[in-house]
Amino acid sequence: MRLFRLIKSALISGIITFTIVLVLYDFEHRCPKDTDSSVRVNTDSKSPYNQTRLENQDEKTNHLREMKLKRHSAKHVSPGIKETDRRILMYNRVPKSGSEAMTVFISKLSHLNHFDHHRSSVFNKRQLTKDEQRAFVLDVMRNKPPFAYDRHVYFTNFFQFNHPNPIYINTMRDPVEKVISRFFFWRVPGIPVFEELKAAGKVNISKTQWLKKDFEECVRSADPECSFITGKPYDLAIPYFCGHEEECTMLNNNAALQRAKMNVQRYYTVVGVLEEMNKTLEVLEGYIPHFFKGIFSLYTLKSEIQNRNSRKKMVSEEVKRILKKNLTMEYEFYEFIREKLHEQFKHLRLKN
């Protein structure tokens, strides 16, 4: 009897041990350990279980890749920029501020970085009505991304017309130097500015007299072409960042200045400065690499720029001071842009 009890106890223990081993063996085979996350388990890929496992692993890999791309993109965007389609670059170029050089760079980079470059054939229509803004947005958005688009046009908020805004960039120049450059550029053979000014009633002299006009005398005599009066509309730099409203074109209008600053903070990734081209190029490449990677190697293309004006003459510091006195808010905006560029440049240098 005692022997029977011992045999029974040993048999029960054996059954229990066997059951535990069997369960563990089955669990081990159903859930094999993946000791190296970079190596997939070598099992039958046709098994429903393993298909699900492989799909989950692919989803995890794709998710990590997407997160990395998002982090990469985010570090190149200013905090205030919203509703931006990063596949589209918009350069609403300020005239006589290095814009021809920049479009040469963009054209060359389009081949290196695999995007299209579309140049508008409209040069003298900068301020648009609401309907014209809508048509402009539709004209831009009919292109297939990724692409860059450039045009002399005031800032347009694409979001108001149910489209995401592109990456906005621009370039600026010392306001007085810009005025001087434009005066002489208008007198380059083949530029039809005189006809446009005459049609608009802005000149009442012959073309020969207009072409022979001396810039310094133009400024000193308060000629309308060389005078800048507070409250009058002018096609200077601020409207290209402020927008199409009438107040944006009014000289020394504080509301226009503040709106231009706000739009730069909210919508512009980079605004370069012609007098600081090295910093401008480094910031463009650092903040928008998918469009501007390699731009430094193209800086030797200056010889290809067609807007160089050999007729431009030296202007005295006295005349420059006269002009500067009437462009106070243009200079305040210019210094605001320079400060922002310097901050971005320092940020890149610290990260590197």
Short mmCIF file of C-alpha atoms in Angstrom, two decimals:
data_model
loop_
_atom_site.label_atom_id
_atom_site.label_comp_id
_atom_site.label_asym_id
_atom_site.label_seq_id
_atom_site.Cartn_x
_atom_site.Cartn_y
_atom_site.Cartn_z
CA MET A 1 0.00 0.00 0.00
CA ARG A 2 2.81 2.34 0.90
CA LEU A 3 4.62 1.40 -2.29
CA PHE A 4 1.49 2.06 -4.32
CA ARG A 5 1.23 5.57 -2.83
CA LEU A 6 4.85 6.34 -3.73
CA ILE A 7 4.35 5.14 -7.31
CA LYS A 8 1.14 7.18 -7.60
CA SER A 9 2.85 10.33 -6.25
CA ALA A 10 5.81 9.95 -8.63
CA LEU A 11 3.45 9.36 -11.56
CA ILE A 12 1.43 12.49 -10.80
CA SER A 13 4.63 14.57 -10.45
CA GLY A 14 5.89 13.25 -13.75
CA ILE A 15 2.63 14.07 -15.51
CA ILE A 16 2.70 17.61 -14.13
CA THR A 17 6.35 18.09 -15.13
CA PHE A 18 5.69 16.71 -18.61
CA THR A 19 2.69 19.02 -19.03
CA ILE A 20 4.73 22.08 -18.01
CA VAL A 21 7.56 21.16 -20.40
CA LEU A 22 5.06 20.59 -23.21
CA VAL A 23 3.41 23.97 -22.62
CA LEU A 24 6.76 25.75 -22.53
CA TYR A 25 7.91 23.95 -25.67
CA ASP A 26 4.73 24.93 -27.49
CA PHE A 27 4.98 28.56 -26.32
CA GLU A 28 8.64 28.76 -27.36
CA HIS A 29 7.81 27.63 -30.88
CA ARG A 30 4.80 29.85 -31.19
CA CYS A 31 6.70 32.92 -29.92
CA PRO A 32 10.37 32.58 -30.92
CA LYS A 33 12.77 35.10 -29.47
CA ASP A 34 14.05 37.81 -31.80
CA THR A 35 17.45 38.47 -30.22
CA ASP A 36 18.54 40.92 -32.95
CA SER A 37 15.96 43.50 -34.03
CA SER A 38 17.76 43.90 -37.35
CA VAL A 39 17.38 40.17 -38.20
CA ARG A 40 13.99 38.64 -38.96
CA VAL A 41 13.00 35.26 -37.46
CA ASN A 42 13.76 32.39 -39.86
CA THR A 43 10.34 30.79 -40.07
CA ASP A 44 7.80 29.97 -42.71
CA SER A 45 6.79 33.31 -44.26
CA LYS A 46 3.56 31.78 -45.52
CA SER A 47 2.33 31.23 -41.97
CA PRO A 48 -0.48 33.69 -41.08
CA TYR A 49 1.25 34.38 -37.78
CA ASN A 50 4.56 35.18 -39.40
CA GLN A 51 2.95 37.27 -42.14
CA THR A 52 1.36 39.42 -39.43
CA ARG A 53 4.71 39.63 -37.62
CA LEU A 54 6.53 40.71 -40.76
CA GLU A 55 3.85 43.29 -41.58
CA ASN A 56 4.11 44.72 -38.07
CA GLN A 57 7.88 44.91 -38.39
CA ASP A 58 7.56 46.75 -41.75
CA GLU A 59 5.05 49.18 -40.24
CA LYS A 60 7.43 49.88 -37.36
CA THR A 61 10.33 50.48 -39.77
CA ASN A 62 8.23 52.81 -41.93
CA HIS A 63 7.00 54.68 -38.87
CA LEU A 64 10.57 55.24 -37.65
CA ARG A 65 11.58 56.44 -41.13
CA GLU A 66 8.66 58.88 -41.26
CA MET A 67 9.48 60.23 -37.82
CA LYS A 68 13.10 60.79 -38.89
CA LEU A 69 11.98 62.65 -42.01
CA LYS A 70 9.60 64.79 -39.98
CA ARG A 71 12.37 65.72 -37.54
CA HIS A 72 14.68 66.50 -40.47
CA SER A 73 12.09 68.77 -42.07
CA ALA A 74 11.05 70.45 -38.85
CA LYS A 75 14.52 71.73 -38.00
CA HIS A 76 14.56 73.78 -41.20
CA VAL A 77 11.27 75.60 -40.61
CA SER A 78 10.74 78.73 -38.55
CA PRO A 79 8.34 78.15 -35.62
CA GLY A 80 5.69 80.53 -36.96
CA ILE A 81 5.31 78.92 -40.39
CA LYS A 82 2.03 77.02 -40.80
CA GLU A 83 0.07 75.35 -43.60
CA THR A 84 3.24 74.98 -45.70
CA ASP A 85 3.74 72.63 -48.64
CA ARG A 86 7.48 71.99 -48.45
CA ARG A 87 7.55 70.62 -52.00
CA ILE A 88 6.94 74.12 -53.41
CA LEU A 89 9.38 77.05 -53.26
CA MET A 90 8.09 80.58 -53.93
CA TYR A 91 10.52 83.39 -54.63
CA ASN A 92 8.42 86.57 -54.96
CA ARG A 93 11.53 88.49 -55.88
CA VAL A 94 12.16 92.10 -54.86
CA PRO A 95 13.60 93.90 -57.95
CA LYS A 96 17.25 95.01 -57.99
CA SER A 97 18.03 93.04 -54.83
CA GLY A 98 20.09 90.19 -56.20
CA SER A 99 17.04 88.53 -57.71
CA GLU A 100 18.62 87.74 -61.07
CA ALA A 101 21.56 86.03 -59.37
CA MET A 102 19.21 84.01 -57.18
CA THR A 103 17.11 82.84 -60.13
CA VAL A 104 20.31 81.68 -61.87
CA PHE A 105 21.18 79.69 -58.74
CA ILE A 106 17.70 78.17 -58.52
CA SER A 107 17.73 77.22 -62.20
CA LYS A 108 21.06 75.42 -61.82
CA LEU A 109 20.03 73.76 -58.56
CA SER A 110 16.82 72.42 -60.12
CA HIS A 111 18.94 69.97 -62.12
CA LEU A 112 21.16 69.03 -59.19
CA ASN A 113 18.36 68.58 -56.64
CA HIS A 114 15.69 67.21 -58.99
CA PHE A 115 12.92 69.78 -58.99
CA ASP A 116 11.33 71.93 -61.70
CA HIS A 117 11.88 75.67 -61.96
CA HIS A 118 9.10 77.85 -63.37
CA ARG A 119 9.81 81.50 -64.16
CA SER A 120 6.81 83.77 -64.64
CA SER A 121 6.64 85.73 -67.88
CA VAL A 122 4.82 88.56 -66.03
CA PHE A 123 7.29 91.22 -64.89
CA ASN A 124 5.41 94.46 -64.27
CA LYS A 125 2.22 93.34 -62.53
CA ARG A 126 3.06 93.20 -58.85
CA GLN A 127 -0.03 94.46 -57.02
CA LEU A 128 -3.05 92.21 -57.64
CA THR A 129 -6.78 92.35 -56.99
CA LYS A 130 -8.43 89.45 -55.14
CA ASP A 131 -9.45 87.83 -58.40
CA GLU A 132 -5.95 88.27 -59.80
CA GLN A 133 -4.48 86.77 -56.64
CA ARG A 134 -6.76 83.75 -57.00
CA ALA A 135 -5.73 83.32 -60.65
CA PHE A 136 -2.07 83.63 -59.64
CA VAL A 137 -2.44 80.94 -56.97
CA LEU A 138 -4.16 78.60 -59.42
CA ASP A 139 -1.44 79.24 -62.00
CA VAL A 140 1.23 78.28 -59.46
CA MET A 141 -0.59 75.24 -58.10
CA ARG A 142 -1.24 73.64 -61.48
CA ASN A 143 2.45 72.69 -61.58
CA LYS A 144 3.55 69.27 -60.34
CA PRO A 145 5.69 69.27 -57.17
CA PRO A 146 8.48 69.51 -56.36
CA PHE A 147 9.07 72.85 -58.06
CA ALA A 148 10.29 76.41 -57.54
CA TYR A 149 8.42 79.43 -58.88
CA ASP A 150 9.64 83.01 -59.14
CA ARG A 151 7.92 86.27 -60.02
CA HIS A 152 8.09 89.96 -59.11
CA VAL A 153 4.84 89.99 -57.10
CA TYR A 154 3.67 91.17 -53.70
CA PHE A 155 3.15 88.62 -50.93
CA THR A 156 0.11 86.40 -51.53
CA ASN A 157 -1.38 84.21 -48.82
CA PHE A 158 -2.25 80.96 -50.62
CA PHE A 159 -4.20 79.74 -47.58
CA GLN A 160 -6.86 82.40 -48.23
CA PHE A 161 -7.58 80.61 -51.52
CA ASN A 162 -7.80 77.11 -50.01
CA HIS A 163 -4.24 76.06 -50.80
CA PRO A 164 -1.26 75.52 -48.50
CA ASN A 165 1.41 78.18 -48.67
CA PRO A 166 4.68 77.34 -50.41
CA ILE A 167 8.06 77.84 -48.76
CA TYR A 168 8.52 81.59 -49.16
CA ILE A 169 11.98 83.08 -49.67
CA ASN A 170 13.19 86.50 -50.82
CA THR A 171 16.24 88.75 -50.87
CA MET A 172 16.71 92.37 -49.84
CA ARG A 173 19.19 95.15 -50.46
CA ASP A 174 20.20 98.41 -48.82
CA PRO A 175 17.22 100.65 -49.75
CA VAL A 176 19.28 103.54 -51.14
CA GLU A 177 21.48 101.22 -53.21
CA LYS A 178 18.32 99.62 -54.55
CA VAL A 179 16.92 103.00 -55.63
CA ILE A 180 20.18 103.91 -57.36
CA SER A 181 20.39 100.55 -59.13
CA ARG A 182 16.82 100.83 -60.41
CA PHE A 183 17.36 104.35 -61.78
CA PHE A 184 20.24 103.22 -63.98
CA PHE A 185 18.70 99.86 -64.86
CA TRP A 186 15.61 101.60 -66.25
CA ARG A 187 17.87 103.32 -68.78
CA VAL A 188 19.41 100.12 -70.14
CA PRO A 189 18.60 99.75 -73.88
CA GLY A 190 15.65 97.44 -74.43
CA ILE A 191 13.98 98.07 -71.07
CA PRO A 192 10.50 99.51 -71.92
CA VAL A 193 10.10 101.49 -68.69
CA PHE A 194 9.87 104.93 -70.32
CA GLU A 195 6.85 103.91 -72.38
CA GLU A 196 5.15 102.53 -69.28
CA LEU A 197 5.89 105.66 -67.23
CA LYS A 198 4.64 107.89 -70.03
CA ALA A 199 1.44 105.87 -70.45
CA ALA A 200 0.85 106.18 -66.69
CA GLY A 201 1.35 109.97 -66.85
CA LYS A 202 4.48 109.88 -64.68
CA VAL A 203 6.81 111.60 -67.16
CA ASN A 204 6.16 114.66 -69.33
CA ILE A 205 9.54 114.96 -71.10
CA SER A 206 10.94 113.34 -74.22
CA LYS A 207 12.69 109.98 -74.05
CA THR A 208 16.01 111.63 -75.01
CA GLN A 209 15.73 114.05 -72.08
CA TRP A 210 14.70 111.23 -69.75
CA LEU A 211 17.65 109.06 -70.77
CA LYS A 212 20.11 111.92 -70.21
CA LYS A 213 18.78 112.70 -66.74
CA ASP A 214 21.55 112.97 -64.14
CA PHE A 215 20.79 111.01 -60.97
CA GLU A 216 22.36 113.40 -58.46
CA GLU A 217 20.61 116.37 -60.05
CA CYS A 218 17.41 114.34 -60.07
CA VAL A 219 17.65 113.90 -56.29
CA ARG A 220 18.77 117.45 -55.46
CA SER A 221 16.04 119.04 -57.62
CA ALA A 222 13.34 116.89 -55.99
CA ASP A 223 12.40 115.41 -59.36
CA PRO A 224 9.35 113.12 -58.83
CA GLU A 225 11.34 110.14 -60.18
CA CYS A 226 13.94 110.56 -57.44
CA SER A 227 11.78 111.86 -54.58
CA PHE A 228 10.17 109.76 -51.85
CA ILE A 229 7.33 111.39 -49.95
CA THR A 230 5.71 109.88 -46.86
CA GLY A 231 2.17 108.68 -47.56
CA LYS A 232 2.68 108.32 -51.32
CA PRO A 233 2.64 104.86 -53.01
CA TYR A 234 5.95 103.36 -54.16
CA ASP A 235 7.14 99.99 -55.39
CA LEU A 236 9.86 99.55 -52.75
CA ALA A 237 10.66 96.47 -50.63
CA ILE A 238 7.95 96.48 -47.96
CA PRO A 239 4.99 95.71 -50.31
CA TYR A 240 6.66 92.43 -51.37
CA PHE A 241 6.28 91.23 -47.78
CA CYS A 242 3.19 93.19 -46.71
CA GLY A 243 0.76 92.27 -49.49
CA HIS A 244 -1.56 93.75 -52.09
CA GLU A 245 -3.52 96.19 -49.91
CA GLU A 246 -3.13 99.88 -50.76
CA GLU A 247 -1.59 100.73 -47.40
CA CYS A 248 1.24 98.27 -48.14
CA THR A 249 2.57 100.55 -50.89
CA MET A 250 2.38 103.75 -48.82
CA LEU A 251 5.81 105.06 -47.85
CA ASN A 252 6.59 105.10 -44.11
CA ASN A 253 3.24 103.51 -43.21
CA ASN A 254 3.67 101.86 -39.82
CA ALA A 255 0.80 99.40 -40.36
CA ALA A 256 2.46 98.21 -43.58
CA LEU A 257 5.80 97.84 -41.80
CA GLN A 258 4.30 95.78 -38.97
CA ARG A 259 2.36 93.55 -41.37
CA ALA A 260 5.50 92.95 -43.43
CA LYS A 261 7.42 91.95 -40.29
CA MET A 262 4.60 89.65 -39.18
CA ASN A 263 4.44 87.95 -42.60
CA VAL A 264 8.20 87.39 -42.58
CA GLN A 265 7.97 85.71 -39.18
CA ARG A 266 4.96 83.63 -40.13
CA TYR A 267 5.51 82.66 -43.76
CA TYR A 268 9.13 83.23 -44.86
CA THR A 269 11.70 80.55 -44.16
CA VAL A 270 14.64 82.67 -45.32
CA VAL A 271 15.03 86.28 -46.45
CA GLY A 272 18.56 86.94 -47.64
CA VAL A 273 20.53 90.16 -47.84
CA LEU A 274 22.50 91.06 -50.96
CA GLU A 275 25.27 92.76 -48.96
CA GLU A 276 25.74 89.51 -46.98
CA MET A 277 25.52 86.92 -49.71
CA ASN A 278 27.79 84.35 -48.04
CA LYS A 279 25.57 84.21 -44.96
CA THR A 280 22.47 84.18 -47.16
CA LEU A 281 23.66 81.15 -49.13
CA GLU A 282 24.69 79.25 -46.01
CA VAL A 283 21.32 79.88 -44.36
CA LEU A 284 19.40 78.87 -47.51
CA GLU A 285 21.33 75.60 -47.76
CA GLY A 286 20.99 74.93 -44.03
CA TYR A 287 17.28 75.67 -43.72
CA ILE A 288 16.02 74.45 -47.10
CA PRO A 289 18.51 71.73 -48.14
CA HIS A 290 16.17 69.87 -50.48
CA PHE A 291 16.14 72.94 -52.76
CA PHE A 292 19.47 74.65 -52.00
CA LYS A 293 21.94 71.85 -51.34
CA GLY A 294 25.14 72.71 -53.24
CA ILE A 295 24.42 76.42 -53.73
CA PHE A 296 27.87 77.45 -52.47
CA SER A 297 29.54 75.57 -55.30
CA LEU A 298 27.48 77.66 -57.75
CA TYR A 299 28.54 81.04 -56.36
CA THR A 300 31.12 81.29 -59.15
CA LEU A 301 28.28 81.68 -61.69
CA LYS A 302 28.29 85.47 -61.34
CA SER A 303 29.57 85.75 -64.91
CA GLU A 304 26.29 84.26 -66.15
CA ILE A 305 24.13 86.94 -64.56
CA GLN A 306 22.73 89.16 -67.29
CA ASN A 307 21.46 92.10 -65.25
CA ARG A 308 24.87 93.68 -64.63
CA ASN A 309 24.60 97.35 -65.55
CA SER A 310 27.79 98.99 -66.84
CA ARG A 311 25.99 102.37 -67.03
CA LYS A 312 25.65 102.66 -63.26
CA LYS A 313 27.66 105.62 -61.93
CA MET A 314 29.13 106.50 -58.57
CA VAL A 315 26.80 108.48 -56.31
CA SER A 316 28.05 110.86 -53.63
CA GLU A 317 27.46 110.18 -49.94
CA GLU A 318 25.64 113.51 -49.68
CA VAL A 319 22.99 112.42 -52.19
CA LYS A 320 22.69 109.04 -50.48
CA ARG A 321 22.01 110.82 -47.18
CA ILE A 322 19.24 112.86 -48.80
CA LEU A 323 17.59 109.69 -50.04
CA LYS A 324 18.04 107.80 -46.78
CA LYS A 325 16.35 110.53 -44.77
CA ASN A 326 13.04 109.81 -46.56
CA LEU A 327 13.26 106.00 -46.40
CA THR A 328 13.15 105.56 -42.62
CA MET A 329 10.78 102.58 -42.44
CA GLU A 330 12.36 100.87 -45.41
CA TYR A 331 15.60 100.97 -43.41
CA GLU A 332 13.90 99.76 -40.25
CA PHE A 333 12.59 96.78 -42.21
CA TYR A 334 15.98 96.17 -43.81
CA GLU A 335 17.67 96.06 -40.39
CA PHE A 336 14.94 93.72 -39.13
CA ILE A 337 15.70 91.34 -42.01
CA ARG A 338 19.46 91.53 -41.41
CA GLU A 339 19.00 90.74 -37.71
CA LYS A 340 16.83 87.71 -38.52
CA LEU A 341 19.40 86.44 -41.04
CA HIS A 342 22.18 86.83 -38.46
CA GLU A 343 20.16 84.83 -35.91
CA GLN A 344 19.62 82.01 -38.38
CA PHE A 345 23.30 82.03 -39.32
CA LYS A 346 24.39 81.82 -35.66
CA HIS A 347 21.87 79.02 -35.05
CA LEU A 348 23.36 76.96 -37.88
CA ARG A 349 26.92 77.56 -36.68
CA LEU A 350 26.00 76.52 -33.13
CA LYS A 351 24.34 73.31 -34.36
CA ASN A 352 27.35 72.45 -36.47
#
